[in-house]
mmCIF file of C-alpha atoms in Angstrom:
data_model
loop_
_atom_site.group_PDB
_atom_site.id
_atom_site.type_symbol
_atom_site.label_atom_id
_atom_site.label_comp_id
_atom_site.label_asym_id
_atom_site.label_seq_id
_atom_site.Cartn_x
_atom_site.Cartn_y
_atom_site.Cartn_z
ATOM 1 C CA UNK A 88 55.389 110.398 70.074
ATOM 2 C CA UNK A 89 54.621 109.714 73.590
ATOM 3 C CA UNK A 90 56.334 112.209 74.837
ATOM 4 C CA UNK A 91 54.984 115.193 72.168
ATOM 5 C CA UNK A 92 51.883 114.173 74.070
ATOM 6 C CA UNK A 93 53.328 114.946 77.264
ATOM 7 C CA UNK A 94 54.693 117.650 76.733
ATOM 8 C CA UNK A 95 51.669 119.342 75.149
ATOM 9 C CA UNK A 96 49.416 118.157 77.938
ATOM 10 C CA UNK A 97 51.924 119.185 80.934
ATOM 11 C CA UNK A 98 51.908 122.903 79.016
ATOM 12 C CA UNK A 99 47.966 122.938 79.199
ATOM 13 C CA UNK A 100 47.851 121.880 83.229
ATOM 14 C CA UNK A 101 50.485 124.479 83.478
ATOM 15 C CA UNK A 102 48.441 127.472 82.208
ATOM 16 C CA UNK A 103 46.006 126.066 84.220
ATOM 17 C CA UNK A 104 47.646 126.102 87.402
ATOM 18 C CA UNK A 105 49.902 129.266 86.648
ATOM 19 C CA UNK A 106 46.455 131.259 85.799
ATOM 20 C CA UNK A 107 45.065 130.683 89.326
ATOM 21 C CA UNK A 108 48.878 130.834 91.020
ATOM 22 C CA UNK A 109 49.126 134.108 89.354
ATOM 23 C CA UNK A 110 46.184 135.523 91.169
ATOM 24 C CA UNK A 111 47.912 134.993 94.517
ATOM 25 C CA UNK A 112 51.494 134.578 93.755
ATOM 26 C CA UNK A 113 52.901 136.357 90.578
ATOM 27 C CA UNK A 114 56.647 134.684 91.684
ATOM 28 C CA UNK A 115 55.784 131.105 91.748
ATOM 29 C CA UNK A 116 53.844 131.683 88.486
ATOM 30 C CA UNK A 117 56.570 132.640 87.008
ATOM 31 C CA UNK A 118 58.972 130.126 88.223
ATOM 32 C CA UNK A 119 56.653 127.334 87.100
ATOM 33 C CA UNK A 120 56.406 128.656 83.688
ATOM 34 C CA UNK A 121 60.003 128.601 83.679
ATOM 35 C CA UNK A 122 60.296 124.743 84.684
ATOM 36 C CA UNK A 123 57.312 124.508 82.230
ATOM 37 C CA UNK A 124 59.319 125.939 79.239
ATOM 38 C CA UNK A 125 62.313 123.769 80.440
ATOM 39 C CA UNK A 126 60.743 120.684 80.300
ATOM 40 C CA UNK A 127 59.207 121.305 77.369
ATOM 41 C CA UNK A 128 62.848 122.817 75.373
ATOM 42 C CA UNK A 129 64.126 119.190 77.157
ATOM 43 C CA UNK A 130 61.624 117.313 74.803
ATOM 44 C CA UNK A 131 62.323 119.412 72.067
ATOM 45 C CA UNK A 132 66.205 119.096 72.194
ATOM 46 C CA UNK A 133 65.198 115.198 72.448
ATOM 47 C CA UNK A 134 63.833 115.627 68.644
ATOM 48 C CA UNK A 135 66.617 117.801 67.366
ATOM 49 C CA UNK A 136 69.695 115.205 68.475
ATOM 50 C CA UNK A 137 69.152 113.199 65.905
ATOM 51 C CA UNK A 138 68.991 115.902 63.408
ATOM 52 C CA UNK A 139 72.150 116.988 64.482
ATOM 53 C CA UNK A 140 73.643 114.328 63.494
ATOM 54 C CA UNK A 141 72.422 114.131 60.584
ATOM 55 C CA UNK A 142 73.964 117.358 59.935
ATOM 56 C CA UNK A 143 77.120 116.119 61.081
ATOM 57 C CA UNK A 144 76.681 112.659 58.547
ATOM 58 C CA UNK A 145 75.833 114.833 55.990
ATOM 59 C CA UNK A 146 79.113 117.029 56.803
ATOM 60 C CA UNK A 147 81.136 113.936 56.686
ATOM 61 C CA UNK A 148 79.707 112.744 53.644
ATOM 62 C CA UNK A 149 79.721 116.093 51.398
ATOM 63 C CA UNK A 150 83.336 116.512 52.406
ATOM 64 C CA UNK A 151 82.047 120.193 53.454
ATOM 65 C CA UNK A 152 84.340 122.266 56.075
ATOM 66 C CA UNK A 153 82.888 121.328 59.524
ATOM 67 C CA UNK A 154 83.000 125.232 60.379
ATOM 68 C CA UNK A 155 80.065 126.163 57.503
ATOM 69 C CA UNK A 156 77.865 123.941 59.558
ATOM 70 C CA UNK A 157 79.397 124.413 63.067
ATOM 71 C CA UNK A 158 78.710 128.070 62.966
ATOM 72 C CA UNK A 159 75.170 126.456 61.819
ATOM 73 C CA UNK A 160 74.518 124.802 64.527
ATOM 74 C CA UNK A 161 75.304 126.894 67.436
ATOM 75 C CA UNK A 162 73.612 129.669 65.745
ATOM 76 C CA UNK A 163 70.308 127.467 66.356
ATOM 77 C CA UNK A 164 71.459 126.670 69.709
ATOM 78 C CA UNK A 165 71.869 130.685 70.918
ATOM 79 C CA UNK A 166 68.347 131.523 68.793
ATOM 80 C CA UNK A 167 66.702 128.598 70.648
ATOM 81 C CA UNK A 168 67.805 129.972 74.165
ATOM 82 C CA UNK A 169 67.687 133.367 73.827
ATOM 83 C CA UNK A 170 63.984 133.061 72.703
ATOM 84 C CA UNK A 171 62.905 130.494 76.177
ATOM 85 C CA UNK A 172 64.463 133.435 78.095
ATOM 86 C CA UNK A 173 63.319 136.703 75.861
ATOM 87 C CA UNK A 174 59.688 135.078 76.105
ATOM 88 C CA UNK A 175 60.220 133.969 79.706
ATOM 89 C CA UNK A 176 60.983 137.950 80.965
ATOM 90 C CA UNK A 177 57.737 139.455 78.784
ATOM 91 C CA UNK A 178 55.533 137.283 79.784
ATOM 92 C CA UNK A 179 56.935 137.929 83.405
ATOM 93 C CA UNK A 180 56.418 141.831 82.451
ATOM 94 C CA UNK A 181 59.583 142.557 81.537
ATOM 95 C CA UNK A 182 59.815 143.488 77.831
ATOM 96 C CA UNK A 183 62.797 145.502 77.859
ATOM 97 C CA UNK A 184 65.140 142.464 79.355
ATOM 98 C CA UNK A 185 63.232 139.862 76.936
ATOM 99 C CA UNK A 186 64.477 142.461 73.637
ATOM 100 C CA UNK A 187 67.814 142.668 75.069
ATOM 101 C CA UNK A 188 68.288 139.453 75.024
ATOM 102 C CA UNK A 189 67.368 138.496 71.897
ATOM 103 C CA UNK A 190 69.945 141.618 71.007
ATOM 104 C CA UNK A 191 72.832 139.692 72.629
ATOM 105 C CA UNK A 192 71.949 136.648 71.037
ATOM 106 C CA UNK A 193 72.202 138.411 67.696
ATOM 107 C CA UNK A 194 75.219 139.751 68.510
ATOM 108 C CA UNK A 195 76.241 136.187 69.367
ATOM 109 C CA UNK A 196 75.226 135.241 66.119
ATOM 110 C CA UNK A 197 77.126 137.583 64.010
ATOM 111 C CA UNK A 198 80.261 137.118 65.795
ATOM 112 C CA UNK A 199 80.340 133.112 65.112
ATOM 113 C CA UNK A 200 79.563 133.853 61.614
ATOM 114 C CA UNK A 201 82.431 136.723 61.217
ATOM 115 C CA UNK A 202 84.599 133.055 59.930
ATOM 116 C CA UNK A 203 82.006 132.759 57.375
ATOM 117 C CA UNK A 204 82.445 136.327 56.266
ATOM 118 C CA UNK A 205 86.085 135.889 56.025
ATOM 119 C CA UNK A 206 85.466 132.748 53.849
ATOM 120 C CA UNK A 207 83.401 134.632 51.822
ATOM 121 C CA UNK A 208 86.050 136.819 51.372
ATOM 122 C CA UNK A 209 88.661 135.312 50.484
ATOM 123 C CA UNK A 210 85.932 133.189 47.528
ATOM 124 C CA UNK A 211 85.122 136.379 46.027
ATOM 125 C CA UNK A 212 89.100 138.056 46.333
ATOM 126 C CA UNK A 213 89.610 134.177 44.636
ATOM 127 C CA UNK A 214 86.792 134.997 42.127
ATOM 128 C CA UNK A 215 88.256 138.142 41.011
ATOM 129 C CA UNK A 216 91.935 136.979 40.937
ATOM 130 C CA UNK A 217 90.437 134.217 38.352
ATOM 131 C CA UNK A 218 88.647 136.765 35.943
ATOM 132 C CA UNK B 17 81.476 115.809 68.622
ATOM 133 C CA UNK B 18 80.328 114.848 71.686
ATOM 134 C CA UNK B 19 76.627 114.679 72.121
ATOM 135 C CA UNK B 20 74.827 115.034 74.990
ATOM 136 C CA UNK B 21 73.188 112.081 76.216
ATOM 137 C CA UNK B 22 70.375 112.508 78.732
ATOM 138 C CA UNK B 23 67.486 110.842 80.493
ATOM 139 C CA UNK B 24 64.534 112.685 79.334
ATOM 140 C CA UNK B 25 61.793 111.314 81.139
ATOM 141 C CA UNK B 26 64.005 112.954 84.459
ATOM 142 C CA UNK B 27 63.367 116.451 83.120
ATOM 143 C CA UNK B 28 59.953 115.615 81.887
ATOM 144 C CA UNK B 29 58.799 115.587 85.703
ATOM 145 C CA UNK B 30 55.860 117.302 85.338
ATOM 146 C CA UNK B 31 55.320 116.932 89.631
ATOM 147 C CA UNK B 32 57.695 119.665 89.797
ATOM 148 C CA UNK B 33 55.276 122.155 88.561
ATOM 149 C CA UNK B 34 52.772 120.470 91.005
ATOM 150 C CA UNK B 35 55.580 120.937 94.079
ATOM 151 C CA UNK B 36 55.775 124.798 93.117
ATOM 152 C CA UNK B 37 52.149 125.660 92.732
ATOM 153 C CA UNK B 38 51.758 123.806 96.088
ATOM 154 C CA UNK B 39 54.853 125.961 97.826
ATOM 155 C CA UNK B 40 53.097 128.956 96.276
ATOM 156 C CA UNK B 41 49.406 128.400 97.361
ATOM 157 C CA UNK B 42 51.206 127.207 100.665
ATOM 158 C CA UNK B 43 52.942 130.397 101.054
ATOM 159 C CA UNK B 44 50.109 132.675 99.686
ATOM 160 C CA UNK B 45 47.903 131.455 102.247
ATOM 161 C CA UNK B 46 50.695 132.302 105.051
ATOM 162 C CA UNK B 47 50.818 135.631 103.554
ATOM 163 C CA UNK B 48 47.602 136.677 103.755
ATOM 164 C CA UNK B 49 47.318 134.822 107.794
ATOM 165 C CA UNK B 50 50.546 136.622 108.832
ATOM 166 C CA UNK B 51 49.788 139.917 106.887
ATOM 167 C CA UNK B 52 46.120 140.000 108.688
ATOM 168 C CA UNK B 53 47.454 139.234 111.919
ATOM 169 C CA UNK B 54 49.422 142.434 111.653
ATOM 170 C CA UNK B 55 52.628 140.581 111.388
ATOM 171 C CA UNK B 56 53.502 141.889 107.871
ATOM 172 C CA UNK B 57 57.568 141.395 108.418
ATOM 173 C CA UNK B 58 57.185 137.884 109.064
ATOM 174 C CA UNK B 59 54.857 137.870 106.181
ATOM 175 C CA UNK B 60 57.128 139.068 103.636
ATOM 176 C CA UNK B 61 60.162 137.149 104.969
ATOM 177 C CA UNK B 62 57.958 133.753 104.752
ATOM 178 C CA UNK B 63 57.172 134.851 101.236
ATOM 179 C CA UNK B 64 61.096 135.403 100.619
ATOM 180 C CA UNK B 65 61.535 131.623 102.237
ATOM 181 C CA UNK B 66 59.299 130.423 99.981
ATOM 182 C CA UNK B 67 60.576 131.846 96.824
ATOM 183 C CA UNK B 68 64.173 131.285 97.250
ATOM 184 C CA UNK B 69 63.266 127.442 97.987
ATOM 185 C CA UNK B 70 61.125 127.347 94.615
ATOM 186 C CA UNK B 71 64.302 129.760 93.221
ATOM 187 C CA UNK B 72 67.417 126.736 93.972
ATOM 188 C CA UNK B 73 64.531 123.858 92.496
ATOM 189 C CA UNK B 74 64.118 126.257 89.509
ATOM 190 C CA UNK B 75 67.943 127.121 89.089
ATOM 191 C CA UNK B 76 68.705 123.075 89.076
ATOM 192 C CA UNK B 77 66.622 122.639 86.337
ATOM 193 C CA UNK B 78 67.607 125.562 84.296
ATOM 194 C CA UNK B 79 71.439 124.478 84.293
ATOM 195 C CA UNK B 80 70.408 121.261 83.148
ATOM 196 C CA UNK B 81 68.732 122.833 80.193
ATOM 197 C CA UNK B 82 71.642 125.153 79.663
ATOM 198 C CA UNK B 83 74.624 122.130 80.010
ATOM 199 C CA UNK B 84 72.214 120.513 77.749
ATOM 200 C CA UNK B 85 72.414 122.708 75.194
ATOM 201 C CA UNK B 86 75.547 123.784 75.092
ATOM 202 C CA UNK B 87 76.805 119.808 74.555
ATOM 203 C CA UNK B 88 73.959 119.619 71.778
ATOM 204 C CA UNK B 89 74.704 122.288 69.743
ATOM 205 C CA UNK B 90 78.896 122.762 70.769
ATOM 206 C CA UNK B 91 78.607 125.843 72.301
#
């Protein structure tokens, strides 16, 4: 929990100092926020390890196809970066770059799950066959 | 799978954020000497100095994020 802590507190002396940088310096303020957010998606990725693996132990366990959750997973994994860098470029005054990337992340996201759809497919072709 | 294994409390260096608000107030301050002095090409090349420093510290830690990442989730 130590770390939540620090996280939360380095985020608060970072507005801090990136209010007054960004009087003077819009550049560096926006370079810090970006170490800021990076730090802080560091501690975050240090609390969603173990749930990861507790995806994959639950995978192993319910026998379930290691693609269903796969495509899960790295779904979360685009979302989570594509948001840090949408956020990053509007707060930087960039809207239009921070809305294109979340477009090519959902792009990203439809192609991993085009497997799914296919799976889906061939369930309900499977489905139909039976009736 | 393999995981990514990392030492956290290296990326948690919150002095890095200190180092670049220092390099920017540093460089601000340059600015506005060299800029008053009337020497506004030196002014804006010490400002590109400055940011392209801050720029390779930044780009380090963002492709640790990203290599992090991309072994977490199996990108």
């Amino acid at each position: 929990m130590e770390l939540l802590f620090k996280a939360f507190a380095g985020a608060i002396i970072t507005v801090i100092l990136v209010t007054v940088l960004s009087k003077q310096n819009k550049e560096m303020a926006v370079l810090a926020v970006t170490v800021a957010c990076s730090m802080i998606a560091f501690a975050a990725m240090n609390y969603l390890e173990p749930v990861i693996q507790y995806f994959d132990r639950i995978c192993a366990v319910s026998e379930l196809d290691p693609l269903v959750i796969g495509a899960l997973v790295k779904s979360v994994g685009i979302v989570l970066l594509a948001e840090i860098t949408g956020h990053i470029c509007s707060d930087a005054g960039n809207a239009a770059l921070g809305k294109t990337t979340q477009l090519l992340a959902t792009a990203a996201v439809l192609w991993l799950s085009l497997p799914l759809f296919g799976k889906l497919m061939v369930l309900i072709e499977q489905a139909l066959v039976n009736t | 799978m393999q995981r990514w294994r990392f030492s956290l409390y290296k990326h948690m260096d919150i002095d890095l954020i200190f180092k670049i608000a220092a390099i920017g107030i540093i460089v601000s301050i340059l600015n506005q000497v060299l800029s008053r002095s009337g020497r506004d090409e030196q002014a804006t090349m010490t400002t590109l100095a400055g940011l392209v420093v801050v720029l390779m510290m930044v780009a380090q830690e963002i492709a640790d994020l990203f290599t992090m990442v991309k072994s977490l989730f199996g990108l």
